[in-house]
XYZ file of N, CA, C and O in Angstrom:
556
model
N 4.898 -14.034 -35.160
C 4.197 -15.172 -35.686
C 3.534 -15.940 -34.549
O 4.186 -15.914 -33.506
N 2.291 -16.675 -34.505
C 1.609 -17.479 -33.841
C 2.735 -18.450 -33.700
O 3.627 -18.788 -34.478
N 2.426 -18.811 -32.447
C 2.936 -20.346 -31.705
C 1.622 -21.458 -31.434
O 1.665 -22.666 -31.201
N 0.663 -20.695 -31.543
C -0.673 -21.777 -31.648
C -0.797 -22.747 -31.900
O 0.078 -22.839 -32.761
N -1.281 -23.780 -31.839
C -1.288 -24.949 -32.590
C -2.709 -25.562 -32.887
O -3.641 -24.954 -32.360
N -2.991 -26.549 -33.564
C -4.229 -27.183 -34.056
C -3.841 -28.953 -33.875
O -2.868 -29.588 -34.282
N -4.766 -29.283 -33.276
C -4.681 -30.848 -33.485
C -4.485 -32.000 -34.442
O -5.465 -32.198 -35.161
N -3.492 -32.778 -34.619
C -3.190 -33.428 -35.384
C -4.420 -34.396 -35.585
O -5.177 -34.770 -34.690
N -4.468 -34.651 -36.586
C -5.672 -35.958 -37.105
C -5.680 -37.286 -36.470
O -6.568 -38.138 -36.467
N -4.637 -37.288 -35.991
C -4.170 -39.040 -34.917
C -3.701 -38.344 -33.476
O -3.187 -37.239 -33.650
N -3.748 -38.606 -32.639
C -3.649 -37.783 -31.209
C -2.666 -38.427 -30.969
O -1.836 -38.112 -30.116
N -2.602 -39.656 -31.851
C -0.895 -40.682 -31.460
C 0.437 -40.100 -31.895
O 0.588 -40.234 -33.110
N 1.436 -39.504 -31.299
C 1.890 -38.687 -31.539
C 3.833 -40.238 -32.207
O 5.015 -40.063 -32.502
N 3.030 -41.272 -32.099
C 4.056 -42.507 -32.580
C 3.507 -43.122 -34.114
O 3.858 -44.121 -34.741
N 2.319 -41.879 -34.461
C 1.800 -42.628 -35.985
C 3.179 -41.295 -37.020
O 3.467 -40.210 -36.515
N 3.556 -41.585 -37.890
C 4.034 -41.069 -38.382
C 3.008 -40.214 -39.326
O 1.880 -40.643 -39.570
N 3.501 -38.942 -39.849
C 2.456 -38.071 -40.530
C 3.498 -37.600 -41.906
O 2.988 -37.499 -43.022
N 4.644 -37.393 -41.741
C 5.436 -37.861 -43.165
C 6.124 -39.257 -43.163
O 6.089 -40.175 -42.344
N 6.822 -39.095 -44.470
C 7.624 -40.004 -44.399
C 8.498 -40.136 -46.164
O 8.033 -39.691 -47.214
N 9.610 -40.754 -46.018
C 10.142 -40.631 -47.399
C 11.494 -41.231 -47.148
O 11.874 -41.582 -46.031
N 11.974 -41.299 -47.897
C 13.615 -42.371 -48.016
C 14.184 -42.329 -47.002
O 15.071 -41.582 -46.588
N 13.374 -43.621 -46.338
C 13.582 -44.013 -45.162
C 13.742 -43.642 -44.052
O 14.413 -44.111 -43.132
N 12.732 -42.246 -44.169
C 12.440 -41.768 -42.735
C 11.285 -41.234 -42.175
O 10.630 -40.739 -43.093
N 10.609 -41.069 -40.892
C 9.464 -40.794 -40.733
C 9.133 -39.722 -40.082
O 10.100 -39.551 -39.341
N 8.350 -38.843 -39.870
C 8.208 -37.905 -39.580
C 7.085 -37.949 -38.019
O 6.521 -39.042 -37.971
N 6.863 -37.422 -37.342
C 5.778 -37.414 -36.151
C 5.677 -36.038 -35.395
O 6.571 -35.226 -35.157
N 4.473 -36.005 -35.118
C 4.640 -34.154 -34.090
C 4.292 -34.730 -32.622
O 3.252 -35.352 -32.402
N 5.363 -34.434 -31.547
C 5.092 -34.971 -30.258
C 3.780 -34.224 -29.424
O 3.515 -33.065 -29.103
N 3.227 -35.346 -29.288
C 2.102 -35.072 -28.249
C 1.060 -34.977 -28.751
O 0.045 -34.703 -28.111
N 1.103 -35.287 -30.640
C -0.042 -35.401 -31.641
C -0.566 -33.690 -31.985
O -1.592 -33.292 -32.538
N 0.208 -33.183 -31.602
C 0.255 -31.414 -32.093
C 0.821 -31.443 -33.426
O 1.792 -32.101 -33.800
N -0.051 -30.489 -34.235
C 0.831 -29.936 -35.327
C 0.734 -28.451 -35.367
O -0.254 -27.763 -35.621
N 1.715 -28.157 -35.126
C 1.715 -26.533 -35.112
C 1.520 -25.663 -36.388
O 2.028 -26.026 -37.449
N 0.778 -24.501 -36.297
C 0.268 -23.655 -37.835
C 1.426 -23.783 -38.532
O 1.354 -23.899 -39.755
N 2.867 -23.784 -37.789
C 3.964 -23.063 -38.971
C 3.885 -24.266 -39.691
O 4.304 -24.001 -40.817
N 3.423 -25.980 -39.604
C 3.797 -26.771 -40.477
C 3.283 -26.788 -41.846
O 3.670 -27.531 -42.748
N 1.962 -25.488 -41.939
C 0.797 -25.386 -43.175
C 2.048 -25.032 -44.387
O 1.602 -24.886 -45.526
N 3.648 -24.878 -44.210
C 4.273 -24.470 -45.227
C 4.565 -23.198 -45.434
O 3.736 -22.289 -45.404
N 6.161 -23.034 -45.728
C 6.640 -21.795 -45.614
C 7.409 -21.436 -44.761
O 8.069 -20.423 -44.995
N 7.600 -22.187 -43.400
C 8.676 -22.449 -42.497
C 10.031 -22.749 -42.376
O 10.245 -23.885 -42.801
N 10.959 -22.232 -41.997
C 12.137 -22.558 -41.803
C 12.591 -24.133 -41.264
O 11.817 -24.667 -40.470
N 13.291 -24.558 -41.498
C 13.068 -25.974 -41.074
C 14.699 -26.522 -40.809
O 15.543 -26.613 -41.701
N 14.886 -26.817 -39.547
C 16.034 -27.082 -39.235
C 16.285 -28.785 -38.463
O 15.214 -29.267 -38.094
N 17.122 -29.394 -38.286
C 16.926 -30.901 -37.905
C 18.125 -31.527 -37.486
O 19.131 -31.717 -38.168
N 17.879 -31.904 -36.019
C 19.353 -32.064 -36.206
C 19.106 -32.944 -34.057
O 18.117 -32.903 -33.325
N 20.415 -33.541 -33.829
C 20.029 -34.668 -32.216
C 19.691 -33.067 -30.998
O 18.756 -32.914 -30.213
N 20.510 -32.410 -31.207
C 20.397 -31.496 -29.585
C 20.388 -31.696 -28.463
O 19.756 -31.168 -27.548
N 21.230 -32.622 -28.494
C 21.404 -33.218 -27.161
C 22.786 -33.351 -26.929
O 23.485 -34.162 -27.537
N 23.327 -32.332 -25.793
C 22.710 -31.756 -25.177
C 22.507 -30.424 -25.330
O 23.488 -29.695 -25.475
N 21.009 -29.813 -25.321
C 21.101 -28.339 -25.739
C 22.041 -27.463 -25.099
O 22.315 -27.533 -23.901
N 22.766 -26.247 -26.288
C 23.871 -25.497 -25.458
C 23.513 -23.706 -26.534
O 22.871 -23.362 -27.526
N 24.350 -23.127 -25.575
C 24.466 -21.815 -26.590
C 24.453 -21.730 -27.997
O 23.905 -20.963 -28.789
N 25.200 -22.720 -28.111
C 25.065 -22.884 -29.914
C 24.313 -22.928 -30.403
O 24.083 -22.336 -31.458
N 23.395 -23.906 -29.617
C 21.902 -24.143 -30.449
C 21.077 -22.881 -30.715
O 20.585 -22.600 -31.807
N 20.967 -22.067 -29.468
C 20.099 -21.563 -28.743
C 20.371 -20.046 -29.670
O 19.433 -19.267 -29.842
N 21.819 -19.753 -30.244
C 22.128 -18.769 -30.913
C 21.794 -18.464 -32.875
O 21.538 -17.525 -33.629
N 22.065 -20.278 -32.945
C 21.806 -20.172 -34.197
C 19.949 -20.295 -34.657
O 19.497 -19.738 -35.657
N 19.140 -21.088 -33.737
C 18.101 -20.953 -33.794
C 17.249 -19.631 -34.111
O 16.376 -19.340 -34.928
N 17.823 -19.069 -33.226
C 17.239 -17.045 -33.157
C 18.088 -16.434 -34.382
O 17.917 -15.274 -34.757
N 18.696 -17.009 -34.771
C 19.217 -16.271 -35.778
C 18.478 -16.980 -36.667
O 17.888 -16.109 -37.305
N 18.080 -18.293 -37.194
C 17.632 -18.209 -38.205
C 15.895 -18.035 -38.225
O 15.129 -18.037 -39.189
N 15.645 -17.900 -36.896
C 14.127 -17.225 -36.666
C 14.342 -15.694 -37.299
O 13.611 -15.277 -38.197
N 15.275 -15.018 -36.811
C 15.257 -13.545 -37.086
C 15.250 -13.217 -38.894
O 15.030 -12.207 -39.563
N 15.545 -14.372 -39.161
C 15.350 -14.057 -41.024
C 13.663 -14.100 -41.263
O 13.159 -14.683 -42.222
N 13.191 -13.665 -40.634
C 11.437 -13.634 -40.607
C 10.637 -14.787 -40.760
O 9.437 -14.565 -40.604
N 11.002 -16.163 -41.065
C 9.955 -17.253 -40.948
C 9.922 -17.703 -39.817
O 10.626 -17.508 -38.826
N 8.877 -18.454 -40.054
C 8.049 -19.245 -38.588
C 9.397 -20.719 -38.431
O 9.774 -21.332 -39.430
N 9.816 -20.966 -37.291
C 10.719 -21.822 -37.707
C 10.098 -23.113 -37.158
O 9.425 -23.026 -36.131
N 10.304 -24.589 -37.896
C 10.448 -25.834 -37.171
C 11.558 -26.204 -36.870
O 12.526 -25.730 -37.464
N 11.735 -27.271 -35.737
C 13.072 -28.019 -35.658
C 12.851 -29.330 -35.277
O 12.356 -29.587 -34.179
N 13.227 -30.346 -36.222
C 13.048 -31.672 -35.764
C 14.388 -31.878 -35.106
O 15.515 -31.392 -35.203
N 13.656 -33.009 -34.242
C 14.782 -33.604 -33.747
C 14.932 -34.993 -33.818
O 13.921 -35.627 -33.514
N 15.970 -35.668 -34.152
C 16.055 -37.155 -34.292
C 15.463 -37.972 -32.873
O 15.315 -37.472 -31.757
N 15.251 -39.034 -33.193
C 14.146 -39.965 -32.279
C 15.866 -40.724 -31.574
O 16.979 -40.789 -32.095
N 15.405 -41.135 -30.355
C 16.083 -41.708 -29.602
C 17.174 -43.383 -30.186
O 18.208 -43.907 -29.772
N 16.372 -43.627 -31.099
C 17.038 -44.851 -31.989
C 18.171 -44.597 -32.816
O 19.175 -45.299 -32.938
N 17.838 -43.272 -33.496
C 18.994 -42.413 -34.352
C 20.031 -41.820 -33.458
O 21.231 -41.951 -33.699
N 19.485 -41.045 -32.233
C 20.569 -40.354 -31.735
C 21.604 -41.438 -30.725
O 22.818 -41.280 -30.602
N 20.789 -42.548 -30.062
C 21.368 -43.873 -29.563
C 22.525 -44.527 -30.814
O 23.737 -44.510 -30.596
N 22.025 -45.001 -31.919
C 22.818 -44.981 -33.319
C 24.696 -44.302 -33.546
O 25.823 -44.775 -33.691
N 24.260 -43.413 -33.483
C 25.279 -41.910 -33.507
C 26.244 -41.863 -32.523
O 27.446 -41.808 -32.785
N 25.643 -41.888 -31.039
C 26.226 -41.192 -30.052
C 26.596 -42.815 -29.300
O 26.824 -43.055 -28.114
N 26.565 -43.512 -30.165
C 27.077 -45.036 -29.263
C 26.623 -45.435 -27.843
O 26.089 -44.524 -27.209
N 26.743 -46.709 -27.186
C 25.446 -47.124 -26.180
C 26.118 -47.025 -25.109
O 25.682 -47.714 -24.187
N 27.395 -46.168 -24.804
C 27.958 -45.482 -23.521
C 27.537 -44.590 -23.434
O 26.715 -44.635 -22.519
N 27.594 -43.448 -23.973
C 27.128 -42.002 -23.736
C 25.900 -41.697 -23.731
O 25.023 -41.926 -24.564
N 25.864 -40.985 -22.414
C 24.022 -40.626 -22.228
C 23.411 -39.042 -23.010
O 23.856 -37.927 -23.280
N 22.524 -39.575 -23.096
C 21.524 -38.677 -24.107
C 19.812 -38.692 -23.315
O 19.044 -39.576 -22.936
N 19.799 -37.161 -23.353
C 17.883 -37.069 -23.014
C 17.101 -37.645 -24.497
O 17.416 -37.591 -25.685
N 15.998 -38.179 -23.787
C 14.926 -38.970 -24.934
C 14.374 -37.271 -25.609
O 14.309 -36.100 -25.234
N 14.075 -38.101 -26.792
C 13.404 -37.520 -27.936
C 12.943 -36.267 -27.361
O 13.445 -35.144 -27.304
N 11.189 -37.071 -26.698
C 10.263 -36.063 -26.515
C 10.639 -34.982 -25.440
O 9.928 -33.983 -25.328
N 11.908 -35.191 -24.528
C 12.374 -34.103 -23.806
C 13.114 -33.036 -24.447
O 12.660 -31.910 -24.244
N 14.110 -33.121 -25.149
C 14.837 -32.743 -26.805
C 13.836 -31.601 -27.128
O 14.044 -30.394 -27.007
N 12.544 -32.312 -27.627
C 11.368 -31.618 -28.153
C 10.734 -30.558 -27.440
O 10.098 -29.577 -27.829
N 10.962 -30.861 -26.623
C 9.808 -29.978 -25.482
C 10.916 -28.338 -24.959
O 10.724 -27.137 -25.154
N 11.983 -29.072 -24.293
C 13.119 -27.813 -24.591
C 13.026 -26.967 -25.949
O 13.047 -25.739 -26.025
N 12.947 -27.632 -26.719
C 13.349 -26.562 -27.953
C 12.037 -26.035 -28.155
O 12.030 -24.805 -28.186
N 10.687 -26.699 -28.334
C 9.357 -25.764 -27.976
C 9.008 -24.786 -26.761
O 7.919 -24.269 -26.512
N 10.301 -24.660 -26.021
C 10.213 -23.900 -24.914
C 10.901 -22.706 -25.270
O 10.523 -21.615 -24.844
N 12.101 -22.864 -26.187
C 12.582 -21.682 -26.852
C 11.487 -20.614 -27.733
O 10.483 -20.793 -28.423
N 12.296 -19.415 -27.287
C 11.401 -17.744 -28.068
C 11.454 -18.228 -29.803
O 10.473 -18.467 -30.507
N 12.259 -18.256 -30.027
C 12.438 -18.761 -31.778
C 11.756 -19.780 -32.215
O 11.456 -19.702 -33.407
N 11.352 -20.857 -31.570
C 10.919 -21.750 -32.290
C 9.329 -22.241 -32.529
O 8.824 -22.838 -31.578
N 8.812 -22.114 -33.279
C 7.883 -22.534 -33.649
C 6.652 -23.932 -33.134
O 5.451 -24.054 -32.895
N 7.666 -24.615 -33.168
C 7.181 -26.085 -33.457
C 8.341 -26.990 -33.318
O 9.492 -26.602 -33.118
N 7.872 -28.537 -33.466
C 8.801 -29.804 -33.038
C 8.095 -30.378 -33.686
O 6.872 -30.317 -33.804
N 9.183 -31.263 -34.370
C 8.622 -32.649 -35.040
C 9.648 -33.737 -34.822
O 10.739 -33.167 -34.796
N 9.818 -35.115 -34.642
C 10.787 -35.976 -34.566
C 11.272 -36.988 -36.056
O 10.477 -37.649 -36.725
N 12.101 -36.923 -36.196
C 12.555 -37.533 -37.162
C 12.793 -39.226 -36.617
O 13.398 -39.530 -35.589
N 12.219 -40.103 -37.488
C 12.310 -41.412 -36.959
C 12.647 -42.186 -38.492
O 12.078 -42.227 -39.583
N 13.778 -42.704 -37.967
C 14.751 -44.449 -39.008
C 15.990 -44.851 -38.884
O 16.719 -44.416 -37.992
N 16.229 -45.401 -39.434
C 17.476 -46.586 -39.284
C 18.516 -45.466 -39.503
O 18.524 -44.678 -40.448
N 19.661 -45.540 -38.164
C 20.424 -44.726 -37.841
C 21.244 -44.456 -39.013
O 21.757 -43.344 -38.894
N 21.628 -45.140 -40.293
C 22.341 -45.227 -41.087
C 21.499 -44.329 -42.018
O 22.224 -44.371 -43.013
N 20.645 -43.686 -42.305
C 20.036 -43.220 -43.292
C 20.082 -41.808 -42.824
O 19.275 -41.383 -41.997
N 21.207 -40.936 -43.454
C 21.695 -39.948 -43.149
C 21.612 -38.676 -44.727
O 21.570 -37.447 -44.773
N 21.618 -39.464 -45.520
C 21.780 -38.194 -47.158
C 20.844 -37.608 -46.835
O 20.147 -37.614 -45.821
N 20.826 -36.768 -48.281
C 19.831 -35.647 -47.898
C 18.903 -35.825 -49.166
O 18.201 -34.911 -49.599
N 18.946 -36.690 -49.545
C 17.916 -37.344 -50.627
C 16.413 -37.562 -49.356
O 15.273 -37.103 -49.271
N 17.315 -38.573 -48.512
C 16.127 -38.960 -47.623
C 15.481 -37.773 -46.811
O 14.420 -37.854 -46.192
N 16.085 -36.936 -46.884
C 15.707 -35.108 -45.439
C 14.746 -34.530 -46.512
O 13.626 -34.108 -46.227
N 15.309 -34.540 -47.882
C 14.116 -33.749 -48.629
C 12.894 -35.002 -49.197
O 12.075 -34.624 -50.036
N 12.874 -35.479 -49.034
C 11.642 -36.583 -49.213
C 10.874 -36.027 -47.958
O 9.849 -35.350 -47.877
N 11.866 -36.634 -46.846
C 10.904 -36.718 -45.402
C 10.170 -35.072 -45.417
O 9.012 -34.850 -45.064
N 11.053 -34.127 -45.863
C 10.341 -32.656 -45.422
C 9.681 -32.003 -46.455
O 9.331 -30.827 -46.368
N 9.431 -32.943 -47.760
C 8.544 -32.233 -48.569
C 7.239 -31.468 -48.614
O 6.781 -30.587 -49.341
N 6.809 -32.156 -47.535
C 4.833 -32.393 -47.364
C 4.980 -30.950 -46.259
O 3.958 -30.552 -45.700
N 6.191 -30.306 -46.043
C 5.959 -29.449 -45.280
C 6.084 -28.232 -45.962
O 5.937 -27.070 -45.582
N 6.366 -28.693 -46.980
C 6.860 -27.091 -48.599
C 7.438 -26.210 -47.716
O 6.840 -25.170 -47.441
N 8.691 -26.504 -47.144
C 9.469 -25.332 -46.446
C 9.934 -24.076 -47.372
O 10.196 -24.160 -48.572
N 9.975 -23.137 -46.742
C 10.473 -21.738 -47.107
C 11.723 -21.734 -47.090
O 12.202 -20.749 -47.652
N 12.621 -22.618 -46.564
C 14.290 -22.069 -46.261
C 14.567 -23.635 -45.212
O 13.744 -24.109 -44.429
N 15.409 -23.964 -45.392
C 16.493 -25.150 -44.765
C 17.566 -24.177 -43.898
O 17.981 -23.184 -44.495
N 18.004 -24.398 -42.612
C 18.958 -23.857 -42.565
C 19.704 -24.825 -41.470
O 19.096 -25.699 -40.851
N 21.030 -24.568 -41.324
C 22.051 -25.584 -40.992
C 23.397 -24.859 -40.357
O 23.951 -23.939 -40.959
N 23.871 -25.358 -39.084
C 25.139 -24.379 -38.695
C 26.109 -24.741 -39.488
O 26.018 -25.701 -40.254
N 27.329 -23.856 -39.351
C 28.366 -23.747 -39.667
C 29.469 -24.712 -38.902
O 30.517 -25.121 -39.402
N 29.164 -24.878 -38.071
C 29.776 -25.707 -37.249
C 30.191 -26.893 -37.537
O 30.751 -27.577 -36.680
């Protein structure tokens, strides 16, 4: 599958381009990559800090033949979560690692109020992307 990408309509990569129960969507660096045209695997989740795990289940759920995305939560959510002792790499570094991975497709950041966690709000936010498959570790 292409890793290509096409330019997002706002080059501001802090305008949000989804959004839905209470969360927002953005592609870093104002990229939107082909796999987002729909039909993509779509995975979401902090990654920080990236490890084997990630790096195993990713290729595995690339190897089920779709183009995969992976958002990653925005620095407010994963700050939220991981409490204001423990250090964490920002967002757009998060992003850029995992667009550096063979499996992955694309990056998008997930941005809202750390408390807005269901999955009412994940399928709102990832509708506009008509994914092919959700997938999620076991872990």
């Amino acid at each position: 599958m292409s890793r290509s990408a096409s330019s997002a309509s706002s080059p501001s990569p802090a305008v949000p381009v989804g959004h839905g129960g209470g969360l927002t969507l953005s592609w870093p660096g104002g990229v939107v990559p082909e796999a987002a045209a729909g039909g993509a695997a779509v995975v979401t989740g902090v990654f920080d800090l990236l490890h084997v795990g990630h790096v195993r289940f990713l290729a595995e759920v690339r190897e089920r033949g779709l183009p995969l995305l992976v958002g990653v939560e925005d620095d407010r959510r994963t700050r939220g979560w991981k409490g204001p002792a423990r250090p964490f790499q920002p967002a757009e570094e998060r992003a850029e690692l995992l667009r550096a991975l063979r499996p992955v497709d694309g990056t998008f950041l997930v941005h809202g109020d750390p408390s807005v966690t269901d999955w009412t709000a994940y399928t709102a936010l990832l509708a506009p992307l008509a994914p092919g498959a959700m997938a999620w570790p076991s872990w």
